[in-house]
Coordinates of C-alpha atoms in Angstrom, one line a residue:
X167 CA 6.0 46.7 11.5
X168 CA 4.4 44.1 12.7
X169 CA 3.9 41.0 11.3
X170 CA 0.3 39.8 10.0
X171 CA 0.8 36.3 11.0
X172 CA 0.2 34.6 15.3
X173 CA 3.4 32.9 16.1
X174 CA 2.9 30.2 18.1
X175 CA -1.2 29.9 17.9
X176 CA -1.1 26.4 18.4
X177 CA 2.8 25.4 19.3
X178 CA 4.9 24.2 17.0
X179 CA 3.6 22.4 14.2
X180 CA 5.0 19.2 11.8
X181 CA 4.1 18.4 8.3
X182 CA 3.3 15.5 6.8
X183 CA 3.3 14.2 3.0
X184 CA 0.7 11.6 2.6
X185 CA 1.3 10.3 -1.0
X186 CA -1.4 7.3 -1.6
X187 CA -2.4 5.3 -4.1
X188 CA -5.2 7.4 -5.3
X189 CA -4.3 10.8 -3.9
X190 CA -1.8 13.3 -2.3
X191 CA -1.9 15.3 1.0
X192 CA -0.2 17.8 3.1
X193 CA -1.5 17.9 6.4
X194 CA -0.3 20.1 9.6
X195 CA -0.9 19.3 12.8
X196 CA -0.1 20.8 16.0
X197 CA 3.1 18.7 18.3
X198 CA 1.2 19.2 21.5
X199 CA -2.2 17.9 20.5
X200 CA -1.7 16.3 17.9
X201 CA -5.0 18.1 16.4
X202 CA -5.2 18.7 12.5
X203 CA -4.9 22.2 11.6
X204 CA -5.5 22.5 7.7
X205 CA -5.1 20.2 4.3
X206 CA -5.2 19.8 1.2
X207 CA -5.4 16.9 -1.5
X208 CA -5.3 16.2 -5.2
X209 CA -6.4 12.9 -6.3
X210 CA -3.3 11.1 -8.1
X211 CA -3.9 9.6 -11.5
X212 CA -3.1 5.8 -12.7
X213 CA -2.8 4.2 -16.1
X214 CA -3.5 0.4 -17.2
X215 CA -1.9 0.2 -20.1
X216 CA -3.0 -3.8 -19.9
X217 CA -4.8 -6.0 -18.0
X218 CA -2.9 -6.4 -14.7
X219 CA -0.9 -3.6 -15.0
X220 CA -1.1 -0.5 -13.0
X221 CA 1.3 2.7 -13.6
X222 CA 1.2 6.1 -12.5
X223 CA 3.8 9.1 -13.8
X224 CA 6.3 10.3 -10.9
X225 CA 6.7 13.4 -12.1
X226 CA 2.9 13.9 -12.2
X227 CA 2.7 12.6 -8.2
X228 CA 5.8 14.9 -7.2
X229 CA 3.6 18.1 -8.4
X230 CA 0.5 17.2 -6.6
X231 CA 3.5 17.2 -3.4
X232 CA 4.0 20.4 -4.5
X233 CA 0.6 21.7 -5.1
X234 CA -0.4 20.4 -1.9
X235 CA 2.2 22.1 0.1
X236 CA 1.8 25.4 -1.2
X237 CA -1.9 25.4 -1.0
X238 CA -1.7 24.6 2.6
X239 CA 1.0 27.2 3.4
X240 CA -1.9 29.6 1.6
X241 CA -4.5 28.0 4.0
X242 CA -1.9 28.8 6.8
X243 CA -1.9 32.4 5.9
X244 CA -5.6 33.0 5.6
X245 CA -5.9 31.0 8.9
X246 CA -3.6 34.0 10.6
X247 CA -1.2 31.4 11.1
X248 CA 2.9 31.6 11.1
X249 CA 3.9 29.0 8.6
X250 CA 7.6 29.3 10.4
X251 CA 6.0 27.5 12.9
X252 CA 6.8 24.0 10.9
X253 CA 9.3 22.5 12.2
X254 CA 9.8 19.6 10.9
X255 CA 7.7 17.3 7.7
X256 CA 7.0 13.9 8.0
X257 CA 6.6 10.8 4.9
X258 CA 4.4 8.5 4.2
X259 CA 3.9 6.5 0.8
X260 CA 2.2 3.9 -0.7
X261 CA 4.8 1.0 -0.7
X262 CA 6.3 -1.1 -3.6
X263 CA 5.7 0.9 -5.6
X264 CA 8.5 1.3 -8.2
X265 CA 10.4 4.2 -9.8
X266 CA 13.4 4.5 -11.5
X267 CA 15.0 7.6 -12.4
X268 CA 18.1 9.4 -14.1
X269 CA 20.3 10.4 -10.8
X270 CA 21.7 13.4 -13.3
X271 CA 18.2 14.0 -15.0
X272 CA 15.6 13.8 -12.7
X273 CA 13.9 12.2 -15.4
X274 CA 11.9 9.1 -14.9
X275 CA 13.0 6.1 -17.4
X276 CA 9.8 4.9 -17.1
X277 CA 6.6 5.3 -15.3
X278 CA 6.3 4.2 -11.5
X279 CA 5.0 0.4 -11.3
X280 CA 2.2 0.7 -8.5
X281 CA 2.5 -2.5 -5.8
X282 CA -0.8 -3.7 -6.9
X283 CA 0.4 -4.7 -10.5
X284 CA 0.8 -8.4 -11.4
X285 CA 2.9 -8.4 -14.6
X286 CA 5.5 -10.0 -13.0
X287 CA 3.8 -12.9 -12.7
X288 CA 6.2 -14.9 -15.2
X289 CA 9.2 -13.1 -13.2
X290 CA 8.2 -14.6 -10.1
X291 CA 7.3 -18.3 -11.8
X292 CA 11.0 -18.1 -13.4
X293 CA 12.7 -16.8 -10.1
X294 CA 11.1 -19.4 -8.1
X295 CA 11.9 -21.7 -10.4
X296 CA 15.1 -21.5 -9.8
X297 CA 14.9 -22.3 -6.1
X298 CA 15.1 -25.9 -4.4
X299 CA 11.8 -27.6 -4.5
X300 CA 10.4 -24.2 -6.6
X301 CA 9.8 -22.9 -3.2
X302 CA 8.2 -19.0 -3.2
X303 CA 9.4 -19.0 0.7
X304 CA 12.5 -19.7 -0.5
X305 CA 14.0 -16.0 0.3
X306 CA 11.7 -15.7 3.8
X307 CA 14.2 -16.7 6.4
X308 CA 16.5 -13.1 5.4
X309 CA 13.6 -10.7 4.6
X310 CA 10.5 -12.4 5.8
X311 CA 8.4 -12.0 2.6
X312 CA 7.9 -14.6 -0.2
X313 CA 8.2 -14.6 -4.1
X314 CA 5.7 -12.5 -5.6
X315 CA 4.3 -9.9 -7.8
X316 CA 3.4 -8.1 -4.4
X317 CA 6.9 -6.7 -4.0
X318 CA 9.5 -4.2 -5.4
X319 CA 12.5 -6.1 -6.5
X320 CA 10.4 -8.5 -8.9
X321 CA 8.8 -4.8 -10.3
X322 CA 12.6 -3.7 -10.4
X323 CA 13.8 -7.6 -12.4
X324 CA 11.1 -6.4 -14.8
X325 CA 12.1 -2.9 -15.8
X326 CA 16.2 -4.5 -16.3
X327 CA 14.6 -7.5 -19.0
X328 CA 12.0 -5.0 -20.6
X329 CA 13.0 -1.7 -20.9
X330 CA 16.5 -0.9 -22.7
X331 CA 16.5 2.7 -21.3
X332 CA 17.4 1.3 -17.3
X333 CA 19.6 -1.5 -19.0
X334 CA 21.9 1.6 -20.4
X335 CA 20.8 3.4 -17.4
X336 CA 22.1 1.0 -14.8
X337 CA 25.6 0.2 -17.2
X338 CA 26.0 3.7 -17.5
X339 CA 25.8 4.9 -13.4
X340 CA 22.8 6.5 -13.7
X341 CA 19.9 4.6 -12.5
X342 CA 18.5 5.0 -9.1
X343 CA 15.5 3.2 -7.7
X344 CA 13.8 3.9 -4.6
X345 CA 9.5 3.4 -2.9
X346 CA 8.0 6.9 -3.5
X347 CA 9.4 8.0 -0.1
X348 CA 12.7 8.2 -1.9
X349 CA 11.2 9.6 -4.5
X350 CA 9.7 12.6 -3.3
X351 CA 12.6 13.5 -0.2
X352 CA 15.1 13.3 -3.6
X353 CA 13.4 15.7 -5.1
X354 CA 12.3 17.8 -2.4
X355 CA 15.9 18.0 -1.4
X356 CA 17.4 19.1 -4.5
X357 CA 16.5 16.4 -7.1
X358 CA 19.3 16.3 -9.3
X359 CA 21.4 19.3 -7.4
X360 CA 22.0 16.9 -4.4
X361 CA 19.0 15.9 -3.8
X362 CA 19.2 12.7 -0.5
X363 CA 18.8 9.2 -1.7
X364 CA 17.5 7.2 1.6
X365 CA 14.8 5.3 1.9
X366 CA 13.7 4.6 5.4
X367 CA 13.8 0.7 6.9
X368 CA 9.9 0.3 6.8
X369 CA 10.4 0.8 3.0
X370 CA 13.2 -1.2 2.5
X371 CA 11.2 -4.2 4.5
X372 CA 8.7 -4.4 1.0
X373 CA 11.6 -4.2 -1.2
X374 CA 12.6 -8.4 -1.0
X375 CA 16.6 -7.0 -0.9
X376 CA 17.3 -5.7 2.9
X377 CA 17.8 -8.2 5.4
X378 CA 15.0 -7.8 8.0
X379 CA 17.5 -9.0 11.1
X380 CA 20.7 -6.7 9.9
X381 CA 18.5 -3.6 8.7
X382 CA 20.8 -3.8 5.7
X383 CA 21.1 -4.4 1.7
X384 CA 21.3 -8.2 1.3
X385 CA 25.0 -9.2 -1.3
X386 CA 23.1 -12.6 -1.3
X387 CA 19.3 -11.4 -1.7
X388 CA 20.5 -8.6 -4.3
X389 CA 22.6 -11.1 -6.1
X390 CA 19.6 -13.7 -6.4
X391 CA 17.4 -10.8 -7.7
X392 CA 20.0 -9.3 -10.1
X393 CA 19.6 -6.0 -8.3
X394 CA 23.2 -4.1 -8.5
X395 CA 23.5 -2.2 -5.0
X396 CA 24.5 0.4 -6.4
X397 CA 21.2 2.1 -7.6
X398 CA 19.8 1.3 -4.0
X399 CA 18.9 4.3 -1.3
X400 CA 20.8 4.6 2.4
X401 CA 18.5 2.6 4.7
X402 CA 17.8 5.0 7.5
X403 CA 15.4 5.0 10.5
X404 CA 12.0 5.9 10.6
X405 CA 12.9 9.2 12.3
X406 CA 15.7 11.0 11.8
X407 CA 16.4 14.2 9.7
X408 CA 17.4 13.0 6.8
X409 CA 17.8 17.0 4.7
X410 CA 16.3 20.1 4.5
X411 CA 13.9 21.1 2.0
X412 CA 15.3 22.7 -1.1
X413 CA 12.9 24.9 -3.2
X414 CA 9.6 26.4 -2.4
X415 CA 7.6 27.6 0.4
X416 CA 9.0 25.5 3.1
X417 CA 12.8 26.0 2.0
X418 CA 15.1 24.9 5.1
X419 CA 12.8 23.1 7.1
X420 CA 14.2 19.5 7.6
X421 CA 13.0 16.2 6.5
X422 CA 12.8 13.9 9.5
X423 CA 9.9 11.4 9.1
X424 CA 9.4 8.5 6.8
X425 CA 7.4 5.3 6.9
X426 CA 5.1 3.0 4.7
X427 CA 1.8 4.3 4.9
X428 CA 0.7 1.0 7.3
X429 CA 3.6 1.6 9.3
X430 CA 2.7 4.9 9.7
X431 CA -0.6 4.1 10.3
X432 CA 0.0 1.6 13.2
X433 CA 1.6 4.5 14.8
X434 CA -0.8 6.7 14.1
X435 CA -3.1 4.3 15.9
X436 CA -1.2 5.0 19.1
X437 CA 0.2 0.8 18.4
X438 CA 2.8 0.3 20.5
X439 CA 2.7 -2.5 22.6
X440 CA 2.9 -6.2 21.8
X441 CA -0.2 -7.6 20.7
X442 CA -1.6 -4.0 19.5
X443 CA -3.3 -4.4 16.1
X444 CA -4.6 -2.2 13.1
X445 CA -6.2 -3.1 10.1
X446 CA -6.5 0.4 7.4
X447 CA -9.2 -0.5 4.8
X448 CA -8.0 1.8 1.5
X449 CA -7.5 0.7 -1.6
X450 CA -6.4 -2.1 -0.4
X451 CA -6.4 -3.4 3.2
X452 CA -3.3 -4.0 5.7
X453 CA -3.5 -5.5 9.4
X454 CA -0.7 -5.0 11.3
X455 CA 0.3 -6.7 14.2
X456 CA 2.9 -5.6 16.4
X457 CA 5.5 -7.9 18.1
X458 CA 7.4 -5.8 19.4
X459 CA 11.0 -6.1 19.3
X460 CA 10.8 -9.6 18.2
X461 CA 10.9 -11.4 14.8
X462 CA 7.8 -13.7 14.5
X463 CA 8.4 -15.7 11.3
X464 CA 4.4 -16.7 10.0
X465 CA 3.8 -20.4 9.6
X466 CA 0.4 -19.5 7.9
X467 CA 1.2 -17.0 4.8
X468 CA 1.7 -13.7 6.3
X469 CA 4.6 -11.2 6.1
X470 CA 7.5 -10.8 8.5
X471 CA 7.9 -7.0 8.3
X472 CA 8.9 -3.7 10.1
X473 CA 6.4 -1.9 12.2
X474 CA 9.3 0.9 13.2
X475 CA 12.6 2.3 14.0
X476 CA 12.2 5.7 15.8
X477 CA 15.7 6.8 15.9
X478 CA 19.4 5.2 14.5
X479 CA 19.7 4.3 17.8
X480 CA 16.1 3.2 18.7
X481 CA 15.1 -0.4 18.7
X482 CA 13.5 -1.7 16.0
X483 CA 9.6 -3.2 16.8
X484 CA 8.5 -6.0 14.3
X485 CA 5.0 -6.8 13.0
X486 CA 3.5 -9.3 10.9
X487 CA 0.8 -8.4 8.6
X488 CA -1.3 -9.5 6.4
X489 CA -1.9 -7.7 3.1
X490 CA -5.6 -7.2 0.3
X491 CA -5.1 -6.3 -2.8
X492 CA -8.5 -5.2 -3.8
X493 CA -10.8 -3.8 -1.1
X494 CA -11.9 0.0 -2.0
X495 CA -11.0 -0.4 -4.9
X496 CA -13.6 -3.3 -5.7
X497 CA -16.1 -0.6 -4.5
X498 CA -14.7 2.0 -7.2
X499 CA -15.3 -1.3 -9.6
X500 CA -18.5 -1.2 -8.9
X501 CA -18.8 2.1 -10.4
X502 CA -17.0 2.5 -12.6
X503 CA -16.9 -0.8 -14.4
X504 CA -20.8 -1.8 -13.6
X505 CA -22.3 1.4 -13.3
X506 CA -24.4 0.6 -10.0
X507 CA -22.6 3.0 -8.0
X508 CA -22.8 7.2 -8.7
X509 CA -20.6 7.5 -5.9
X510 CA -18.5 5.1 -3.3
X511 CA -20.7 6.3 -0.6
X512 CA -23.8 5.4 -1.9
X513 CA -22.2 2.0 -1.2
X514 CA -23.8 1.9 2.5
X515 CA -27.0 2.9 1.3
X516 CA -27.7 0.2 -1.0
X517 CA -26.4 -2.3 0.7
X518 CA -28.5 -1.5 3.9
X519 CA -31.6 -2.1 1.4
X520 CA -30.7 -5.9 1.6
X521 CA -30.6 -7.8 5.1
X522 CA -28.2 -10.8 3.3
X523 CA -26.5 -12.2 0.4
X524 CA -29.0 -14.5 -0.5
X525 CA -26.6 -16.7 -0.9
X526 CA -24.5 -15.1 -3.0
X527 CA -20.1 -14.6 -2.4
X528 CA -18.0 -12.3 -4.7
X529 CA -14.7 -12.5 -4.5
X530 CA -12.3 -9.4 -5.6
X531 CA -8.8 -11.3 -6.9
X532 CA -8.4 -9.0 -9.4
X533 CA -4.6 -9.2 -9.5
X534 CA -4.6 -12.3 -7.5
X535 CA -5.1 -13.4 -3.6
X536 CA -2.5 -11.9 -1.6
X537 CA -2.3 -13.4 2.5
X538 CA -2.6 -16.3 3.3
X539 CA -3.2 -17.7 -0.3
X540 CA -0.4 -15.7 -2.4
X541 CA -2.2 -17.2 -5.4
X542 CA -1.3 -14.9 -8.2
X543 CA -3.4 -17.2 -10.9
X544 CA -6.5 -17.0 -8.7
X545 CA -9.3 -13.9 -10.1
X546 CA -12.6 -12.3 -9.3
X547 CA -15.5 -14.1 -9.3
X548 CA -18.8 -13.5 -7.9
X549 CA -21.1 -16.5 -7.3
X550 CA -23.9 -17.7 -5.9
X551 CA -26.0 -15.6 -8.7
X552 CA -29.9 -16.3 -9.0
X553 CA -32.9 -14.5 -11.3
X554 CA -33.2 -13.1 -7.3
X555 CA -29.6 -10.9 -7.1
X556 CA -29.9 -7.7 -7.6
X557 CA -27.2 -4.9 -7.2
X558 CA -28.1 -4.4 -4.1
X559 CA -26.7 -8.4 -3.1
X560 CA -23.8 -7.3 -5.0
X561 CA -23.5 -4.3 -2.8
X562 CA -23.7 -6.0 0.4
X563 CA -21.7 -9.0 -1.0
X564 CA -18.8 -6.7 -1.9
X565 CA -19.1 -5.3 1.6
X566 CA -18.8 -8.7 3.3
X567 CA -16.1 -9.8 0.8
X568 CA -13.6 -6.9 2.5
X569 CA -14.5 -8.2 6.4
X570 CA -14.1 -11.9 5.0
X571 CA -10.8 -11.1 3.6
X572 CA -9.8 -9.8 6.6
X573 CA -10.8 -12.7 8.6
X574 CA -8.2 -14.9 7.4
X575 CA -6.3 -12.5 8.2
X576 CA -6.7 -12.3 11.7
X577 CA -7.5 -16.4 11.9
X578 CA -3.9 -16.6 10.7
X579 CA -2.6 -14.2 12.8
X580 CA -3.9 -15.2 16.0
X581 CA -2.6 -19.2 15.5
X582 CA 1.2 -17.0 14.6
X583 CA 1.2 -15.2 17.8
X584 CA -0.8 -17.3 20.0
X585 CA -2.9 -15.0 21.4
X586 CA -6.2 -14.0 20.0
X587 CA -7.0 -10.5 19.4
X588 CA -9.1 -8.6 21.7
X589 CA -10.3 -5.7 19.4
X590 CA -9.0 -4.7 16.0
X591 CA -8.4 -1.1 15.7
X592 CA -9.3 0.1 12.2
X593 CA -8.6 3.8 10.0
X594 CA -9.0 4.4 6.2
X595 CA -11.1 5.9 3.9
X596 CA -14.0 2.9 3.9
X597 CA -14.6 3.0 8.0
X598 CA -16.3 6.1 7.2
X599 CA -19.1 3.4 6.1
X600 CA -21.2 2.2 9.2
X601 CA -22.8 -1.1 7.7
X602 CA -19.1 -2.7 7.0
X603 CA -17.6 -2.2 10.6
X604 CA -20.6 -3.3 12.0
X605 CA -20.4 -6.4 9.1
X606 CA -16.7 -6.9 10.3
X607 CA -17.7 -7.2 14.1
X608 CA -20.1 -9.4 13.6
X609 CA -18.0 -12.1 11.5
X610 CA -14.7 -11.2 13.4
X611 CA -16.9 -12.0 16.6
X612 CA -14.8 -9.2 18.3
X613 CA -15.3 -5.2 19.0
X614 CA -14.0 -3.2 15.8
X615 CA -12.6 0.1 17.2
X616 CA -12.7 3.0 14.6
X617 CA -10.7 6.0 15.7
X618 CA -13.0 8.9 15.3
X619 CA -9.4 10.9 14.4
X620 CA -9.8 9.5 10.0
X621 CA -6.3 10.7 9.5
X622 CA -4.2 8.0 11.4
X623 CA -1.5 7.6 8.5
X624 CA -0.5 11.0 8.0
X625 CA -0.8 11.7 11.9
X626 CA 2.0 8.8 12.5
X627 CA 3.9 10.4 9.8
X628 CA 4.0 13.4 11.6
X629 CA 4.6 12.1 15.0
X630 CA 7.5 10.7 13.7
X631 CA 9.1 13.6 11.9
X632 CA 8.4 15.7 15.2
X633 CA 10.0 13.1 17.5
X634 CA 13.3 13.3 15.8
X635 CA 16.5 14.2 17.1
X636 CA 17.0 17.8 16.6
X637 CA 13.4 18.6 16.1
X638 CA 11.9 17.2 19.7
X639 CA 9.0 19.3 19.8
X640 CA 6.6 15.8 20.2
X641 CA 6.6 13.4 23.0
X642 CA 5.6 10.1 22.6
X643 CA 5.5 9.4 26.3
X644 CA 2.1 7.4 27.6
X645 CA 1.4 10.5 29.5
X646 CA 1.3 13.1 26.9
X647 CA -0.1 11.2 24.3
X648 CA -3.3 12.8 23.6
X649 CA -7.1 10.6 24.0
X650 CA -8.2 9.5 20.2
X651 CA -12.3 9.4 20.8
X652 CA -13.0 5.7 19.3
X653 CA -16.3 4.2 18.0
X654 CA -17.0 0.6 18.9
X655 CA -18.8 -1.7 16.9
X656 CA -19.5 -4.8 18.7
X657 CA -20.8 -8.3 17.0
X658 CA -24.4 -9.4 16.9
X659 CA -24.6 -12.6 15.6
X660 CA -24.4 -15.9 16.8
X661 CA -20.9 -17.8 16.2
X662 CA -23.1 -20.7 14.3
X663 CA -24.2 -18.2 11.6
X664 CA -20.9 -16.5 11.6
X665 CA -18.5 -19.9 11.4
X666 CA -21.1 -21.2 8.4
X667 CA -21.2 -17.6 6.3
X668 CA -16.8 -17.8 6.2
X669 CA -17.2 -21.8 5.1
X670 CA -19.0 -20.9 2.4
X671 CA -16.6 -17.6 1.8
X672 CA -13.9 -20.2 1.8
X673 CA -15.3 -22.8 -1.0
X674 CA -16.0 -19.4 -3.0
X675 CA -12.1 -18.3 -2.8
X676 CA -11.2 -21.9 -3.2
X677 CA -13.1 -21.9 -6.7
X678 CA -11.2 -18.7 -7.2
X679 CA -8.5 -19.9 -7.8
X680 CA -5.9 -21.8 -11.1
X681 CA -7.9 -19.0 -13.4
X682 CA -5.9 -17.6 -14.7
X683 CA -3.8 -20.4 -15.9
X684 CA -6.8 -21.1 -18.6
X685 CA -7.1 -17.7 -19.7
X686 CA -7.3 -17.2 -23.8
X687 CA -3.4 -18.3 -24.3
X688 CA -3.3 -14.7 -26.9
X689 CA -3.2 -12.8 -24.0
X690 CA 0.2 -15.1 -22.5
X691 CA 1.4 -15.0 -26.2
X692 CA 1.0 -11.1 -26.2
X693 CA 3.1 -10.9 -23.1
X694 CA 5.7 -13.1 -24.2
X695 CA 6.3 -11.8 -27.0
X696 CA 6.1 -8.0 -25.8
X697 CA 9.0 -9.2 -23.1
X698 CA 11.5 -10.4 -25.7
X699 CA 10.8 -7.0 -28.1
X700 CA 13.7 -3.8 -28.0
X701 CA 12.2 -1.1 -26.8
X702 CA 11.5 0.6 -30.5
X703 CA 9.2 -2.5 -31.5
X704 CA 7.4 -2.7 -28.3
X705 CA 4.4 -0.6 -28.9
X706 CA 4.1 -1.3 -32.8
X707 CA 4.0 -5.1 -32.1
X708 CA 1.3 -4.2 -29.3
X709 CA -0.8 -2.4 -31.1
X710 CA -0.6 -5.6 -33.8
X711 CA -1.4 -8.1 -31.9
X712 CA -4.6 -6.6 -30.5
X713 CA -5.9 -6.6 -33.7
X714 CA -5.1 -10.0 -34.2
X715 CA -6.5 -11.0 -31.1
X716 CA -9.9 -8.9 -32.0
X717 CA -9.6 -10.6 -35.3
X718 CA -9.5 -14.3 -33.8
X719 CA -12.5 -13.5 -31.3
X720 CA -14.6 -12.3 -34.7
X721 CA -14.1 -15.3 -36.4
X722 CA -15.1 -17.9 -33.5

């Protein structure tokens, strides 16, 4: 009986799991043309137990991965495309998000602590105090990263100190740690029944535990942060066969690519050469500058990180990175918290109703400031408000905030590399906003180049999977790479105006710093007290302290 499916209709196919902060997607690409064939997307829920805390349910996230894969296979069948044409799957993931689980039961030992969570401020302060001269860059010469709430190791440290179930699992040899890539790959390859516990170099480089030169877990880093190496995944390259999918409709298909989302976007943007840079505008904003095989140590507040390593025996490519905690998240905040938008997409139309912000600035330092400041005590401010200020001015100031933060990072990169960036390649959901792109070009004074292929992150993961030895269905030779159409936004303002606005922005940023140190003391007392409690009293005491805080507010 003839098959109802058409074999080879688009040539070999490669799947990409794109697990982000706000959603999970599974996409299918044709390896010969980089054409997107079909995809499915499911939103991911975050929970906010306390101010500054951001968590996700690891089981919910893996469930969304499974659902997306199942739906996409159904889509292929409806298109009369044989799912057996899928030759490999790659994984792209939100980085730094920290998961610990029991290797025997497969159950998470705590919710995933998301990358932008800042509950570890006191942990960072304590670690910094251990260093000579209280230096937050004490570890940077080994891992490329400053001591910050951002990275996985301090989240792990917090879990060891505050969650007895985690401590007990470590003592009993049951605990596994991973970023989102490790959790997904472990579950897809069998989970408690033989799952592969691995991570790739790009994700490992965001933990503060990997030596960025020899690409191994570093004994001195692990010792300083008091992390046992027994819980850590094996570090592998970004492109090799890690294992095969053990269950479901893609059983037997190799998982052969893994990159943190920003490195995946760099591949998808074809930023293979020294001096190429891309910026991804998502929940946060992340700008990577390819420094080739050379490690560049930033002197201006940037991170030294791994761009990619496309095979165990292939060279390692490095990057400078500037990370902004809040980009698209501040648009969501306008919608959910202030109610001035019905949907995130409304911001462009609203902001276009005014030609400028009338002197107001918005610094969305909800979780402190990342690059180039690394100020965890900063908090969001709106400054320059008058009776004339409207929600349209606030909307436009929000878009400008995203662009000003990007400019600060590019200024730092230009100083570190000594070669001014000539154009900026961009991707991510926010780039659909034409006004945002024009403001970005105006504030940078260089062209902004937007890819017409919106799925560059997933494309990068698919490329890494398809090029892996043993798969070999994707070519990265220049003559074989598909040209991707672009839109280009050119600057339209004069240098004098650009510089004046920029200096005003920098003044607003200065005024956002140090605010957390004068917050209401009940919050600090609550966190310190909760941090010292055994797990059984945690919820009860938290509730009691909340009632006390509300009573104190009422007596003022």
